[in-house]
Amino acid sequence: MIYLRPLMGSLHRRTIQALLFGLAISCPMAEAQTLTDPFGYMTFQFVAGKKGAMAIPMANYYKILSPITAAGVDYVEYGVDLPLDLLGTAGNACLDIRTGPGAGESLRVTGFSGRRVNFEGPARVPIDGGIEVGIRPNWTIGELIGSPPPPEIQQGTSAATADVIGLQNPATQTIREFFYMTGAGWREIGHEMEGDRSAIAIPYRSSLQFLRRGGTNIDIVLHGLVPMFYANTHWVRVWPGRNLLTTPFSPATKVSDLFITSSLISGGSAPRSDCFRIVYADATRSPILYHHQQNGWTSIGGGADVAGETPINLTEALDFQHVGPVGYVQFNTAFPQMAAARSAGVVEEVISVDPALSDFPARKLGWVSRPGTSYQVQIQPLGTTLWTDYGTPVVASGEVCQKVCRPEGMGIYRIVVR
């Protein structure tokens, strides 16, 4: 979920339309939500007159998340009937393997019926019954940007006068571009007469290209779920050629800590290796980086800098060039405090943030509460390993509780019962 504000202006007060992640607390399937998954927060910038990229590391809410009762090469089965809106607005969803030996992999859902979900198999590691599996819709352009978008996004009668969104498909090595046509909705360039495109899905781990035609920079604040897989790594699928990627939510702050190098194709030169450029917030790009088979992390045109020490953060997309067949790149997603909690057993009662009860533009978190119970908002800024109390506890006076939370920069937050 995002909202926008002018870079030097006041906070935009309208919540982006339709971004309630598809789950209200009153929905029966909400009981399946894993309570220990925190929410994340971060700020992006679209630079006036430049083409950049927007990483989307925050995920949509799960429609169902629980241990499965059975599994096959290309399906899993749950012990309850699936919600009819499992695939969300776009009819396009993602399957997350949360536990077991294959934890950390996400697969494209191809359909569902009754209690069975079919996916684009096979999984990297076979899925067994009893493993926790989550299903969540992919974002759509209309959900993520708004339909209509906030006034900061420039509309136009044609793509020549409007801000343009680009969505790269690595499987076909093509890019589709969209703009908001004044009074008519989202349109695809070259297919304007075919109608609204607000329900186009943004596949998991994709990054959006963005051409800002407006004359001012825009701050974009993103909120969303941060799935905490019971694994220290996350596998992201890549195709031969260009892949405009979002990295998983990770504590890594430099290239050498982000990648598991054994998952990369390392050659004697950039053309023979998986290589990438970081797309920075100001729309500039890093030198080409790759993992040399003998010399380790290497950059082209990077001067005397040590390539592995190149800083990276979650607001930056990866323009990744894959030289092998369809496969996976493995990223470090090890949060030390999560590992400690898993080994010791979680003793805190953690409450889910409910988007339907929150006011994200005002940075106000909402959740279902028990009257008389004390709740504490905690944050973990990116680059740290411990939860820190944010402000004083809130004692609930009713069944809905809210707390203003205005953390700076990037990180995650949660609510615990005190």
XYZ file of N, CA and C in Angstrom, residues 117-314:
594
model
N -5.080 -25.850 -4.578
C -4.456 -24.751 -5.321
C -3.408 -25.344 -6.246
N -3.511 -25.045 -7.521
C -2.504 -25.475 -8.500
C -1.475 -24.386 -8.689
N -0.229 -24.785 -8.892
C 0.848 -23.801 -9.072
C 1.759 -24.240 -10.208
N 2.589 -23.316 -10.641
C 3.520 -23.563 -11.736
C 4.693 -24.372 -11.196
N 4.584 -25.687 -11.277
C 5.586 -26.571 -10.694
C 6.593 -27.050 -11.727
N 7.505 -27.881 -11.256
C 7.592 -28.344 -9.873
C 8.328 -27.355 -8.981
N 8.123 -27.509 -7.678
C 8.861 -26.693 -6.728
C 10.326 -27.112 -6.722
N 11.167 -26.223 -6.285
C 12.603 -26.511 -6.223
C 12.874 -27.703 -5.306
N 12.156 -27.763 -4.181
C 12.191 -28.905 -3.265
C 10.759 -29.408 -3.125
N 10.502 -30.709 -3.276
C 9.119 -31.207 -3.181
C 8.426 -30.756 -1.903
N 7.142 -30.398 -2.018
C 6.355 -29.937 -0.885
C 5.655 -31.131 -0.242
N 5.702 -31.200 1.065
C 5.057 -32.286 1.800
C 3.869 -31.769 2.604
N 2.930 -32.652 2.919
C 1.829 -32.296 3.792
C 2.334 -31.825 5.143
N 1.636 -30.875 5.753
C 2.031 -30.327 7.047
C 2.861 -29.076 6.952
N 3.414 -28.781 5.771
C 4.197 -27.564 5.580
C 3.272 -26.359 5.513
N 3.693 -25.245 6.102
C 2.898 -24.020 6.056
C 3.057 -23.356 4.691
N 1.932 -23.118 4.048
C 1.926 -22.506 2.717
C 0.937 -21.344 2.720
N 1.337 -20.226 2.160
C 0.474 -19.046 2.078
C 0.139 -18.706 0.642
N -1.092 -18.219 0.420
C -1.531 -17.776 -0.900
C -1.928 -16.304 -0.782
N -1.364 -15.453 -1.634
C -1.725 -14.037 -1.613
C -1.747 -13.489 -3.030
N -2.695 -12.621 -3.316
C -2.761 -12.025 -4.647
C -1.559 -11.126 -4.910
N -1.199 -11.020 -6.177
C -0.224 -10.003 -6.573
C -0.901 -8.638 -6.570
N -0.098 -7.600 -6.394
C -0.612 -6.238 -6.526
C -1.112 -6.019 -7.959
N -2.018 -5.090 -8.132
C -2.370 -4.589 -9.459
C -1.916 -3.139 -9.557
N -1.844 -2.621 -10.784
C -1.459 -1.218 -10.968
C -2.449 -0.300 -10.255
N -3.744 -0.610 -10.380
C -4.741 0.220 -9.739
C -4.640 0.209 -8.226
N -4.298 -0.950 -7.646
C -4.142 -1.045 -6.196
C -2.897 -0.303 -5.732
N -1.801 -0.501 -6.439
C -0.531 0.046 -5.980
C -0.418 1.551 -6.223
N -0.842 2.015 -7.387
C -0.699 3.428 -7.730
C -1.993 4.194 -7.489
N -3.143 3.519 -7.625
C -4.433 4.170 -7.449
C -5.168 4.293 -8.768
N -6.481 4.177 -8.726
C -7.292 4.322 -9.938
C -8.610 5.018 -9.574
N -8.679 6.370 -9.739
C -7.631 7.208 -10.306
C -6.475 7.389 -9.332
N -5.312 7.763 -9.849
C -4.167 7.976 -8.970
C -4.307 9.290 -8.211
N -3.513 9.507 -7.173
C -3.515 10.788 -6.472
C -3.127 11.927 -7.416
N -3.448 13.164 -7.061
C -3.178 14.287 -7.972
C -1.702 14.503 -8.274
N -0.802 13.988 -7.430
C 0.627 14.143 -7.717
C 1.043 13.392 -8.983
N 0.373 12.289 -9.289
C 0.644 11.553 -10.521
C 0.040 12.329 -11.687
N 0.867 12.610 -12.684
C 0.409 13.425 -13.803
C -0.387 12.591 -14.799
N -1.639 13.007 -15.042
C -2.476 12.387 -16.053
C -2.301 13.125 -17.376
N -2.846 12.568 -18.441
C -2.734 13.223 -19.740
C -3.669 12.608 -20.756
N -3.830 13.284 -21.864
C -4.660 12.745 -22.943
C -3.903 11.723 -23.770
N -2.580 11.668 -23.587
C -1.749 10.671 -24.263
C -0.532 10.403 -23.399
N 0.217 9.383 -23.767
C 1.415 9.046 -22.998
C 2.471 10.142 -23.073
N 2.380 11.003 -24.088
C 3.372 12.069 -24.249
C 3.247 13.142 -23.173
N 2.105 13.188 -22.498
C 1.884 14.245 -21.512
C 1.648 13.703 -20.109
N 1.767 12.399 -19.905
C 1.450 11.791 -18.613
C 2.645 11.024 -18.058
N 2.645 10.825 -16.741
C 3.613 9.918 -16.135
C 3.359 8.507 -16.666
N 4.437 7.754 -16.872
C 4.334 6.438 -17.505
C 4.896 5.366 -16.571
N 4.142 4.275 -16.433
C 4.558 3.102 -15.663
C 4.966 2.004 -16.636
N 6.101 1.362 -16.400
C 6.565 0.263 -17.239
C 6.642 -1.034 -16.462
N 6.161 -2.120 -17.034
C 6.185 -3.432 -16.393
C 6.907 -4.407 -17.304
N 8.080 -4.867 -16.866
C 8.892 -5.766 -17.673
C 8.505 -7.211 -17.441
N 8.403 -7.986 -18.519
C 8.120 -9.417 -18.434
C 9.404 -10.166 -18.801
N 10.121 -10.712 -17.801
C 11.395 -11.361 -18.118
C 11.227 -12.642 -18.923
N 10.070 -13.299 -18.815
C 9.856 -14.545 -19.549
C 9.792 -14.302 -21.047
N 9.272 -13.136 -21.463
C 9.160 -12.809 -22.889
C 10.133 -11.720 -23.318
N 10.867 -11.142 -22.330
C 11.816 -10.062 -22.600
C 11.121 -8.872 -23.285
N 9.944 -8.525 -22.793
C 9.191 -7.391 -23.326
C 8.793 -6.463 -22.182
N 8.404 -5.238 -22.539
C 7.949 -4.253 -21.564
C 6.611 -3.693 -22.015
N 5.645 -3.675 -21.102
C 4.364 -3.017 -21.347
C 4.366 -1.703 -20.572
N 3.864 -0.652 -21.200
C 3.869 0.663 -20.558
C 2.438 1.195 -20.448
N 2.168 1.900 -19.347
C 0.822 2.359 -19.030
C 0.853 3.814 -18.573
N -0.242 4.517 -18.816
C -0.401 5.879 -18.304
C -1.858 6.072 -17.933
N -2.130 7.073 -17.100
C -3.515 7.326 -16.724
C -4.088 8.387 -17.659
N -5.012 7.955 -18.522
C -5.640 8.868 -19.466
C -6.717 9.678 -18.736
N -6.618 10.974 -18.840
C -7.521 11.867 -18.121
C -8.979 11.498 -18.365
N -9.684 11.187 -17.285
C -11.100 10.873 -17.356
C -11.434 9.514 -17.922
N -10.423 8.704 -18.224
C -10.702 7.426 -18.905
C -10.051 6.225 -18.242
N -9.142 6.415 -17.296
C -8.523 5.295 -16.604
C -7.147 4.929 -17.136
N -6.574 3.893 -16.553
C -5.259 3.425 -16.970
C -5.335 2.819 -18.372
N -4.428 3.217 -19.221
C -4.376 2.728 -20.593
C -2.978 2.199 -20.897
N -2.941 1.167 -21.755
C -1.663 0.622 -22.201
C -1.250 1.320 -23.489
N -0.007 1.763 -23.534
C 0.491 2.455 -24.716
C 0.439 1.520 -25.916
N -0.162 1.996 -26.981
C -0.336 1.196 -28.187
C -1.623 0.407 -28.205
N -2.320 0.369 -27.063
C -3.594 -0.367 -26.977
C -4.630 0.491 -26.243
N -4.571 1.790 -26.468
C -5.417 2.715 -25.708
C -6.912 2.427 -25.872
N -7.317 1.942 -27.032
C -8.736 1.727 -27.297
C -9.277 0.432 -26.679
N -8.402 -0.346 -26.066
C -8.829 -1.625 -25.506
C -9.338 -1.518 -24.071
N -9.382 -0.307 -23.526
C -9.997 -0.115 -22.223
C -9.036 -0.052 -21.056
N -9.625 -0.035 -19.868
C -8.884 0.182 -18.630
C -7.944 -0.985 -18.321
N -6.785 -0.661 -17.795
C -5.786 -1.665 -17.458
C -5.426 -1.635 -15.966
N -6.300 -1.102 -15.124
C -5.975 -0.968 -13.705
C -5.813 -2.316 -13.010
N -6.394 -3.395 -13.586
C -6.320 -4.716 -12.955
C -5.127 -5.534 -13.433
N -4.222 -4.928 -14.197
C -3.019 -5.652 -14.625
C -2.175 -5.985 -13.401
N -1.769 -7.254 -13.283
C -1.005 -7.703 -12.119
C 0.461 -7.306 -12.231
N 1.053 -7.032 -11.078
C 2.496 -6.810 -10.970
C 3.080 -8.069 -10.338
N 3.676 -8.957 -11.118
C 4.149 -10.239 -10.575
C 5.114 -10.051 -9.415
N 5.053 -10.963 -8.479
C 5.882 -10.924 -7.277
C 7.360 -10.831 -7.639
N 8.048 -9.947 -6.957
C 9.469 -9.659 -7.100
C 9.804 -8.848 -8.349
N 8.787 -8.372 -9.068
C 9.061 -7.436 -10.162
C 9.288 -6.041 -9.578
N 9.973 -5.194 -10.344
C 10.063 -3.772 -10.054
C 9.385 -3.015 -11.190
N 8.796 -1.880 -10.873
C 8.157 -1.051 -11.894
C 9.127 -0.010 -12.415
N 9.117 0.197 -13.730
C 9.791 1.371 -14.288
C 8.849 2.559 -14.153
N 9.419 3.753 -14.046
C 8.588 4.936 -13.895
C 9.249 6.107 -14.590
N 8.524 6.716 -15.525
C 8.981 7.935 -16.185
C 8.162 9.088 -15.637
N 8.813 9.956 -14.883
C 8.142 11.086 -14.257
C 8.175 12.297 -15.190
N 7.029 12.611 -15.805
C 6.948 13.779 -16.679
C 6.624 15.053 -15.909
N 6.052 14.907 -14.714
C 5.734 16.070 -13.897
C 6.982 16.850 -13.540
N 6.803 18.126 -13.202
C 7.947 19.007 -12.964
C 8.494 18.987 -11.560
N 7.917 18.181 -10.657
C 8.413 18.101 -9.291
C 8.684 16.646 -8.927
N 9.623 16.462 -8.011
C 9.864 15.127 -7.471
C 8.699 14.712 -6.579
N 8.506 13.416 -6.446
C 7.435 12.879 -5.604
C 8.032 11.907 -4.596
N 7.632 12.036 -3.339
C 7.902 11.018 -2.329
C 6.772 10.004 -2.350
N 7.122 8.724 -2.332
C 6.131 7.658 -2.294
C 6.428 6.775 -1.096
N 5.480 6.672 -0.190
C 5.651 5.866 1.018
C 4.897 4.562 0.833
N 5.577 3.457 1.066
C 5.017 2.127 0.859
C 4.848 1.414 2.189
N 3.670 0.830 2.400
C 3.401 -0.021 3.555
C 2.957 -1.380 3.048
N 3.310 -2.435 3.740
C 2.848 -3.753 3.342
C 3.368 -4.835 4.265
N 2.918 -6.039 4.017
C 3.294 -7.184 4.829
C 4.734 -7.615 4.515
N 5.461 -8.037 5.536
C 6.818 -8.579 5.364
C 6.783 -10.045 5.786
N 6.573 -10.969 4.839
C 6.496 -12.392 5.202
C 7.813 -12.887 5.788
N 7.756 -13.438 6.983
C 8.940 -13.971 7.635
C 8.989 -15.484 7.419
N 9.650 -15.899 6.351
C 9.816 -17.313 6.055
C 10.689 -17.967 7.122
N 10.394 -19.238 7.418
C 11.230 -19.950 8.374
C 12.458 -20.491 7.641
N 13.204 -19.568 7.088
C 14.423 -19.888 6.351
C 15.288 -18.643 6.356
N 16.582 -18.823 6.200
C 17.494 -17.690 6.212
C 17.735 -17.113 4.823
N 17.129 -17.729 3.816
C 17.319 -17.243 2.454
C 15.989 -17.248 1.711
N 15.970 -16.540 0.596
C 14.771 -16.466 -0.243
C 15.210 -16.663 -1.690
N 14.483 -17.519 -2.405
C 14.812 -17.834 -3.791
C 13.926 -17.018 -4.725
N 14.527 -16.307 -5.650
C 13.791 -15.479 -6.609
C 14.043 -16.017 -8.016
N 12.974 -16.269 -8.752
C 13.101 -16.858 -10.076
C 13.607 -15.825 -11.080
N 14.495 -16.260 -11.973
C 15.021 -15.396 -13.033
C 14.981 -16.136 -14.366
N 14.861 -15.356 -15.441
C 14.807 -15.888 -16.796
C 16.034 -15.433 -17.578
N 16.387 -16.128 -18.665
C 17.521 -15.692 -19.482
C 17.303 -14.268 -19.981
N 18.328 -13.438 -19.840
C 18.216 -12.046 -20.276
C 17.945 -11.118 -19.108
N 17.231 -10.046 -19.400
C 17.016 -9.000 -18.406
C 15.875 -9.343 -17.440
N 16.113 -9.083 -16.146
C 15.106 -9.246 -15.099
C 15.158 -7.999 -14.221
N 14.081 -7.210 -14.212
C 14.028 -6.024 -13.353
C 13.436 -6.463 -12.021
N 14.312 -6.638 -11.016
C 13.949 -7.337 -9.786
C 13.806 -6.411 -8.587
N 12.982 -6.852 -7.668
C 12.960 -6.346 -6.299
C 13.615 -7.393 -5.412
N 14.537 -6.988 -4.569
C 15.125 -7.948 -3.643
C 14.155 -8.222 -2.503
N 14.192 -9.404 -1.902
C 13.351 -9.675 -0.732
C 13.748 -8.750 0.422
N 12.846 -8.562 1.365
C 13.131 -7.744 2.530
C 14.277 -8.402 3.296
N 15.407 -7.714 3.389
C 16.633 -8.300 3.916
C 17.350 -7.310 4.819
N 18.066 -7.801 5.829
C 18.867 -6.912 6.663
C 20.188 -6.519 6.008
N 20.517 -7.117 4.858
C 21.790 -6.830 4.193
C 21.848 -5.378 3.727
N 23.000 -4.755 3.875
C 23.187 -3.367 3.446
C 24.286 -3.222 2.399
N 24.897 -4.335 1.996
C 25.898 -4.283 0.936
C 25.769 -5.525 0.072
N 26.278 -5.441 -1.144
C 26.085 -6.489 -2.146
C 26.591 -7.837 -1.666
N 27.762 -7.882 -1.039
C 28.341 -9.173 -0.650
C 27.508 -9.884 0.405
N 26.722 -9.142 1.185
C 25.875 -9.760 2.202
C 24.496 -10.118 1.669
N 24.110 -9.541 0.531
C 22.766 -9.753 0.007
C 22.626 -11.065 -0.753
N 23.609 -11.379 -1.585
C 23.519 -12.552 -2.464
C 24.167 -13.781 -1.835
N 23.571 -14.938 -2.060
C 24.237 -16.222 -1.804
C 24.941 -16.572 -3.113
N 26.242 -16.402 -3.160
C 26.969 -16.426 -4.432
C 26.922 -17.781 -5.129
N 26.676 -18.858 -4.370
C 26.611 -20.175 -5.013
C 25.414 -20.291 -5.955
N 24.443 -19.404 -5.817
C 23.279 -19.434 -6.714
C 23.509 -18.636 -7.987
N 24.603 -17.896 -8.052
C 24.915 -17.073 -9.222
C 25.773 -17.844 -10.209
N 25.664 -17.512 -11.474
C 26.594 -18.021 -12.478
C 27.786 -17.075 -12.495
N 28.938 -17.587 -12.066
C 30.151 -16.779 -11.964
C 31.119 -17.189 -13.061
N 31.428 -16.262 -13.944
C 32.343 -16.539 -15.046
C 33.586 -15.682 -14.969
N 34.335 -15.689 -16.061
C 35.576 -14.930 -16.109
C 35.397 -13.503 -16.582
N 34.164 -13.143 -16.979
C 33.875 -11.779 -17.422
C 32.383 -11.532 -17.233
N 31.986 -10.274 -17.366
C 30.579 -9.929 -17.199
C 29.678 -10.629 -18.221
N 30.068 -10.705 -19.509
C 29.185 -11.399 -20.463
C 28.979 -12.873 -20.169
N 29.876 -13.469 -19.388
C 29.780 -14.893 -19.056
C 29.236 -15.122 -17.644
N 28.785 -14.069 -17.001
C 28.334 -14.139 -15.611
C 26.965 -13.487 -15.458
N 26.250 -13.907 -14.428
C 25.106 -13.109 -14.002
C 25.636 -11.752 -13.548
N 25.049 -10.684 -14.052
C 25.524 -9.364 -13.672
C 24.326 -8.434 -13.484
N 24.542 -7.307 -12.850
C 23.429 -6.405 -12.568
C 23.931 -4.991 -12.319
N 22.985 -4.064 -12.413
C 23.214 -2.684 -11.996
C 22.138 -2.314 -10.993
N 22.507 -1.568 -9.989
C 21.558 -1.070 -9.009
C 20.934 0.212 -9.550
N 19.608 0.305 -9.540
C 18.922 1.522 -9.959
C 18.639 2.334 -8.698
N 19.331 3.471 -8.565
C 19.242 4.271 -7.349
C 17.996 5.149 -7.326
N 17.734 5.731 -6.154
C 16.534 6.541 -5.963
C 16.514 7.772 -6.867
N 17.689 8.281 -7.228
C 17.736 9.472 -8.089
C 17.733 9.102 -9.570
N 17.416 7.851 -9.890
C 17.298 7.329 -11.253
C 18.647 7.090 -11.924
N 19.757 7.265 -11.209
C 21.060 6.885 -11.744
C 21.295 5.402 -11.484
N 22.368 4.858 -12.075
C 22.647 3.429 -11.943
C 24.095 3.205 -11.526
N 24.311 2.109 -10.840
C 25.656 1.726 -10.416
C 26.446 1.208 -11.608
N 27.764 1.039 -11.460
C 28.511 0.270 -12.455
C 27.970 -1.150 -12.542
N 28.318 -1.863 -13.600
C 27.921 -3.271 -13.722
C 28.688 -4.085 -12.684
N 27.959 -4.894 -11.917
C 28.550 -5.711 -10.866
C 28.320 -7.184 -11.190
N 29.306 -8.005 -10.896
C 29.138 -9.449 -11.069
C 30.118 -10.184 -10.169
N 29.897 -11.494 -10.012
C 30.765 -12.300 -9.173
C 31.710 -13.089 -10.074
N 32.980 -12.694 -10.079
C 34.001 -13.336 -10.915
C 34.351 -14.698 -10.342
N 34.568 -15.686 -11.230
C 34.805 -17.059 -10.779
C 36.078 -17.214 -9.950
N 37.029 -16.283 -10.105
C 38.271 -16.353 -9.334
C 38.471 -15.143 -8.418
N 38.071 -13.970 -8.887
C 38.371 -12.740 -8.159
C 37.262 -12.273 -7.228
N 36.143 -12.983 -7.232
C 35.050 -12.557 -6.369
C 34.304 -11.363 -6.943
N 33.692 -10.554 -6.091
C 32.877 -9.432 -6.552
C 33.699 -8.426 -7.334
N 33.203 -8.083 -8.509
C 33.932 -7.248 -9.463
C 32.981 -6.228 -10.059
N 33.487 -5.037 -10.358
C 32.676 -4.016 -11.022
C 33.367 -3.560 -12.295
N 32.553 -3.152 -13.271
C 33.071 -2.610 -14.520
C 32.895 -1.103 -14.484
N 33.997 -0.373 -14.612
C 33.931 1.082 -14.581
C 33.685 1.641 -13.206
N 33.955 0.838 -12.174
C 33.685 1.291 -10.822
C 34.866 1.891 -10.103
N 35.978 2.119 -10.786
C 37.141 2.705 -10.157
C 37.767 1.765 -9.156
N 38.224 2.338 -8.044
C 38.944 1.563 -7.039
C 38.022 0.981 -5.971
N 36.727 1.170 -6.112
C 35.791 0.671 -5.111
C 35.825 -0.858 -5.064
N 35.667 -1.385 -3.866
C 35.542 -2.829 -3.706
C 34.094 -3.192 -4.010
N 33.853 -3.983 -5.050
C 32.503 -4.206 -5.556
C 31.579 -4.797 -4.496
N 32.072 -5.749 -3.720
C 31.238 -6.395 -2.714
C 30.793 -5.457 -1.615
N 31.497 -4.336 -1.447
C 31.139 -3.359 -0.420
C 30.121 -2.349 -0.918
N 29.690 -2.471 -2.174
C 28.718 -1.528 -2.732
C 27.459 -1.520 -1.876
N 27.054 -0.351 -1.347
C 25.845 -0.305 -0.511
C 24.588 -0.594 -1.333
N 23.595 -1.164 -0.687
C 22.313 -1.413 -1.339
C 21.223 -1.361 -0.277
N 20.043 -0.861 -0.662
C 18.929 -0.895 0.278
C 17.646 -1.236 -0.468
N 16.569 -1.372 0.276
C 15.335 -1.913 -0.279
C 14.626 -0.992 -1.251
